[in-house]
Amino acid sequence: MIQFSNVTKDYENQTALRDISFVIEKGEMAFITGPSGSGKTTLLKLIYSAEKPDRGNISVAGWDLDQLKASSIPYLRRNIGVVFQDFRLLGNRNVFDNVAMALRIRGMGEREIRTKVFETLKSVNLRHKSDSYPKGLSGGEQQRVVIARAMVADPTVLLADEPTGNLDPDTAESVMRTFKDINARGTTMLIATHNRELYRNTGRKVIRLEGGTLVGVGPG
Ligand SMILES: Nc1ncnc2c1ncn2[C@@H]1O[C@H](COP(=O)(O)OP(=O)(O)O)[C@@H](O)[C@H]1O
Ligand SMILES: [Mg+2]
């Protein structure tokens, strides 16, 4: 589902990723870990084509990103849900509208949008908060709205960048349970985190980065 072959990414004055190769299979839930500055966010950006590699090949959901024209990037991104480090919910829109946004930009009809949004909010246990505004929600609830927004359009791949970074341990655990449920329904997941509690003893694939180099791939 995601394949990196000898990928190198340089920014102006430094190498962010060096000769990285790995594979994530369809339906897998995998993690990227490493200290701050090790290249986790850059790796995710390469997957949704927000950055281009300087060397090597990347394929995502059957797309060879090398061959991808700029005009096709929106089509790639329809297959990828992204949960960013900072929440980026619209403060002047309620929960329903924040999630519905992802479907409205795709031109879906309002009736179908209502069904889909309520179904998705239910799956993250926020059906009862659909009329609330972000500032009336806890950090964990806000993060679950962000997750709902990322998954409402049924992406093939869900990427998350430090999804529990600002959350207390109990809330982080509930977010991880949500991710497991999403994965159990078939979505391929890649989660960047420096919190080893998220993957310890899970047996899931962990890609370890240090200073832009892959130092190991193995079960957590
Ligand atoms: N847009 C950018 N321009 C220049 N350097 C960058 C940019 N983004 C990240 N970097 C550098 O690339 C390295 C990897 O960063 P990043 O991928 O954000 O790591 P992580 O997410 O693991 O903290 C860091 O040294 C960072 O300073
Ligand atoms: Mg980062």
Coordinates of C-alpha atoms and ligand atoms in Angstrom, one line a residue:
M1 CA 0.0 0.0 0.0
I2 CA 2.9 2.3 0.8
Q3 CA 6.4 1.6 -0.5
F4 CA 9.6 3.6 -0.1
S5 CA 12.6 2.6 -2.2
N6 CA 15.9 4.3 -1.4
V7 CA 14.3 7.6 -0.7
T8 CA 16.4 10.7 0.1
K9 CA 15.0 14.1 1.0
D10 CA 17.2 17.2 1.3
Y11 CA 16.1 20.6 2.5
E12 CA 18.3 23.5 1.4
N13 CA 21.0 23.0 4.0
Q14 CA 20.5 19.5 5.3
T15 CA 19.4 16.0 4.6
A16 CA 16.1 15.2 6.3
L17 CA 15.8 11.5 5.2
R18 CA 18.6 9.4 3.8
D19 CA 18.2 6.2 1.7
I20 CA 14.9 5.1 3.3
S21 CA 13.2 1.8 2.2
F22 CA 10.2 0.1 3.7
V23 CA 6.9 -1.4 2.8
I24 CA 3.5 -1.1 4.6
E25 CA 1.0 -3.6 3.4
K26 CA -2.7 -3.0 2.8
G27 CA -4.6 -3.1 6.1
E28 CA -1.5 -2.7 8.2
M29 CA -1.3 -0.4 11.2
A30 CA 2.3 0.8 11.5
F31 CA 4.3 3.4 13.4
I32 CA 7.2 5.8 12.7
T33 CA 9.2 6.7 15.7
G34 CA 12.3 8.6 16.5
P35 CA 13.5 11.7 18.4
S36 CA 12.4 15.2 17.4
G37 CA 14.0 16.2 14.1
S38 CA 14.6 12.6 13.0
G39 CA 12.4 13.0 9.9
K40 CA 8.9 11.7 10.9
T41 CA 6.9 14.6 9.6
T42 CA 8.9 14.8 6.4
L43 CA 8.2 11.1 5.7
L44 CA 4.5 11.7 6.1
K45 CA 4.7 14.8 3.8
L46 CA 6.3 12.7 1.1
I47 CA 3.4 10.2 1.3
Y48 CA 0.8 12.8 0.5
S49 CA 3.0 14.6 -1.9
A50 CA 3.4 17.8 0.1
E51 CA 7.2 17.3 -0.4
K52 CA 9.0 15.6 -3.3
P53 CA 11.9 13.2 -2.7
D54 CA 15.3 14.2 -4.2
R55 CA 16.2 10.5 -4.9
G56 CA 14.3 7.2 -4.8
N57 CA 10.8 6.1 -5.5
I58 CA 7.5 6.2 -3.5
S59 CA 4.3 4.4 -4.3
V60 CA 1.1 4.9 -2.4
A61 CA -2.2 3.1 -3.0
G62 CA -1.1 2.1 -6.5
W63 CA 0.2 5.6 -7.5
D64 CA 3.8 6.0 -8.5
L65 CA 4.5 9.4 -7.0
D66 CA 7.3 9.9 -9.5
Q67 CA 4.9 9.9 -12.4
L68 CA 2.2 11.9 -10.6
K69 CA 1.4 15.2 -12.3
A70 CA 0.7 18.2 -10.1
S71 CA -2.9 18.2 -11.5
S72 CA -3.3 14.6 -10.1
I73 CA -2.3 15.3 -6.6
P74 CA -5.9 16.1 -5.5
Y75 CA -6.9 12.6 -6.6
L76 CA -4.1 11.0 -4.6
R77 CA -5.1 13.0 -1.6
R78 CA -8.7 11.8 -1.8
N79 CA -7.3 8.4 -0.9
I80 CA -5.4 9.7 2.1
G81 CA -6.8 11.0 5.4
V82 CA -4.4 13.1 7.5
V83 CA -4.5 13.9 11.2
F84 CA -2.1 16.8 11.8
Q85 CA -0.2 17.5 14.9
D86 CA -2.1 20.7 15.6
F87 CA -5.9 20.2 15.4
R88 CA -6.9 22.9 12.9
L89 CA -10.6 22.7 13.5
L90 CA -12.7 25.7 12.5
G91 CA -13.6 27.4 15.7
N92 CA -16.7 29.2 14.2
R93 CA -18.2 25.9 12.9
N94 CA -19.8 23.2 14.9
V95 CA -18.6 19.6 15.0
F96 CA -21.0 18.5 12.3
D97 CA -19.8 21.1 9.9
N98 CA -16.2 20.6 10.7
V99 CA -16.6 16.9 9.6
A100 CA -19.0 17.6 6.7
M101 CA -16.5 20.0 5.2
A102 CA -14.4 17.1 3.9
L103 CA -17.5 15.8 1.9
R104 CA -18.8 19.2 0.8
I105 CA -15.5 19.9 -1.1
R106 CA -16.1 16.7 -2.9
G107 CA -19.5 17.8 -4.0
M108 CA -21.5 15.2 -2.1
G109 CA -25.3 15.9 -1.6
E110 CA -26.5 17.2 1.8
R111 CA -28.7 14.2 2.5
E112 CA -25.8 11.7 2.0
I113 CA -23.5 14.0 3.9
R114 CA -25.8 13.9 7.0
T115 CA -25.9 10.1 6.9
K116 CA -22.1 9.8 6.5
V117 CA -21.2 12.4 9.1
F118 CA -23.5 11.0 11.8
E119 CA -22.2 7.5 11.1
T120 CA -18.6 8.7 11.4
L121 CA -19.2 10.7 14.6
K122 CA -20.9 7.7 16.1
S123 CA -17.8 5.6 15.4
V124 CA -15.6 8.0 17.4
N125 CA -18.3 8.3 20.1
L126 CA -19.2 11.9 19.4
R127 CA -22.6 11.6 17.9
H128 CA -24.1 13.5 20.9
K129 CA -21.7 16.4 20.3
S130 CA -22.5 17.2 16.7
D131 CA -24.0 20.6 17.6
S132 CA -21.1 21.6 19.9
Y133 CA -18.3 24.1 18.9
P134 CA -14.7 23.1 19.3
K135 CA -14.0 25.4 22.3
G136 CA -16.7 23.5 24.2
L137 CA -14.9 20.1 23.8
S138 CA -12.0 18.5 25.7
G139 CA -8.7 18.0 24.0
G140 CA -9.4 14.4 23.4
E141 CA -12.9 15.1 21.9
Q142 CA -11.4 17.7 19.6
Q143 CA -8.8 15.2 18.4
R144 CA -11.5 12.7 17.8
V145 CA -13.3 15.3 15.6
V146 CA -10.1 15.7 13.6
I147 CA -10.0 12.0 13.2
A148 CA -13.6 11.9 12.1
R149 CA -12.9 14.6 9.5
A150 CA -9.9 12.6 8.2
M151 CA -11.9 9.3 7.9
V152 CA -15.3 10.5 6.8
A153 CA -14.5 10.2 3.1
D154 CA -13.3 6.6 3.6
P155 CA -9.6 7.1 2.7
T156 CA -7.6 4.0 1.9
V157 CA -4.7 5.3 4.0
L158 CA -4.8 7.3 7.2
L159 CA -1.7 9.2 8.3
A160 CA -1.4 10.7 11.8
D161 CA 1.4 13.0 13.0
E162 CA 1.9 12.9 16.8
P163 CA -1.9 12.3 17.2
T164 CA -1.6 12.1 21.0
G165 CA 1.0 14.7 21.5
N166 CA -1.1 17.1 23.5
L167 CA -3.3 14.6 25.3
D168 CA -3.2 13.1 28.7
P169 CA -2.5 9.3 28.9
D170 CA -6.2 8.3 29.3
T171 CA -7.3 10.4 26.4
A172 CA -4.4 9.2 24.3
E173 CA -5.5 5.6 25.0
S174 CA -9.1 6.4 23.8
V175 CA -7.7 8.0 20.6
M176 CA -5.6 4.8 20.0
R177 CA -8.7 2.7 20.5
T178 CA -10.4 4.7 17.8
F179 CA -7.5 4.1 15.5
K180 CA -7.6 0.4 16.1
D181 CA -11.3 0.3 15.3
I182 CA -10.7 2.3 12.0
N183 CA -7.8 -0.1 11.1
A184 CA -10.0 -3.1 11.9
R185 CA -12.4 -1.9 9.3
G186 CA -9.6 -2.1 6.7
T187 CA -7.9 1.3 6.6
T188 CA -4.1 1.2 6.3
M189 CA -2.6 3.4 9.1
L190 CA 0.7 5.0 9.6
I191 CA 1.2 6.9 12.9
A192 CA 4.2 9.1 13.7
T193 CA 4.9 9.3 17.4
H194 CA 7.8 9.7 19.8
N195 CA 5.6 8.1 22.5
R196 CA 6.6 4.4 22.7
E197 CA 3.5 3.6 24.9
L198 CA 1.5 3.8 21.7
Y199 CA 3.2 0.8 20.1
R200 CA 4.9 -1.1 22.9
N201 CA 3.9 -4.8 23.0
T202 CA 1.5 -4.3 20.1
G203 CA 3.6 -6.5 17.7
R204 CA 2.9 -4.0 15.0
K205 CA 5.5 -2.7 12.6
V206 CA 7.6 0.2 13.9
I207 CA 9.9 2.1 11.6
R208 CA 12.7 3.7 13.7
L209 CA 14.4 6.9 12.5
E210 CA 17.4 8.7 13.9
G211 CA 18.8 11.8 12.3
G212 CA 17.1 11.0 9.0
T213 CA 18.4 7.4 8.8
L214 CA 16.3 4.3 9.2
V215 CA 17.8 2.4 12.1
G216 CA 15.4 -0.5 12.3
V217 CA 12.0 -1.9 11.3
G218 CA 10.5 -4.4 13.6
P219 CA 7.6 -5.3 15.9
G220 CA 6.8 -2.9 18.7
Ligands
LIG1 N1 10.6 23.0 5.5 C1 11.8 22.7 6.0 N2 12.9 23.4 5.6 C2 14.1 23.1 6.1 N3 14.4 22.1 7.0 C3 13.3 21.4 7.4 C4 12.0 21.7 7.0 N4 11.1 20.8 7.6 C5 11.9 20.0 8.4 N5 13.2 20.4 8.3 C6 14.4 19.8 9.0 O1 14.4 18.4 8.7 C7 14.7 17.6 9.8 C8 13.5 16.6 10.0 O2 12.4 17.3 10.4 P1 11.0 16.7 10.7 O3 10.6 15.8 9.5 O4 10.0 17.7 11.0 O5 11.3 15.7 11.9 P2 10.3 15.2 13.1 O6 8.9 15.2 12.6 O7 10.8 13.8 13.4 O8 10.5 16.0 14.3 C9 14.9 18.5 11.0 O9 16.2 18.7 11.1 C10 14.2 19.8 10.5 O10 14.8 20.9 11.1
MG2 MG 7.2 16.1 13.4

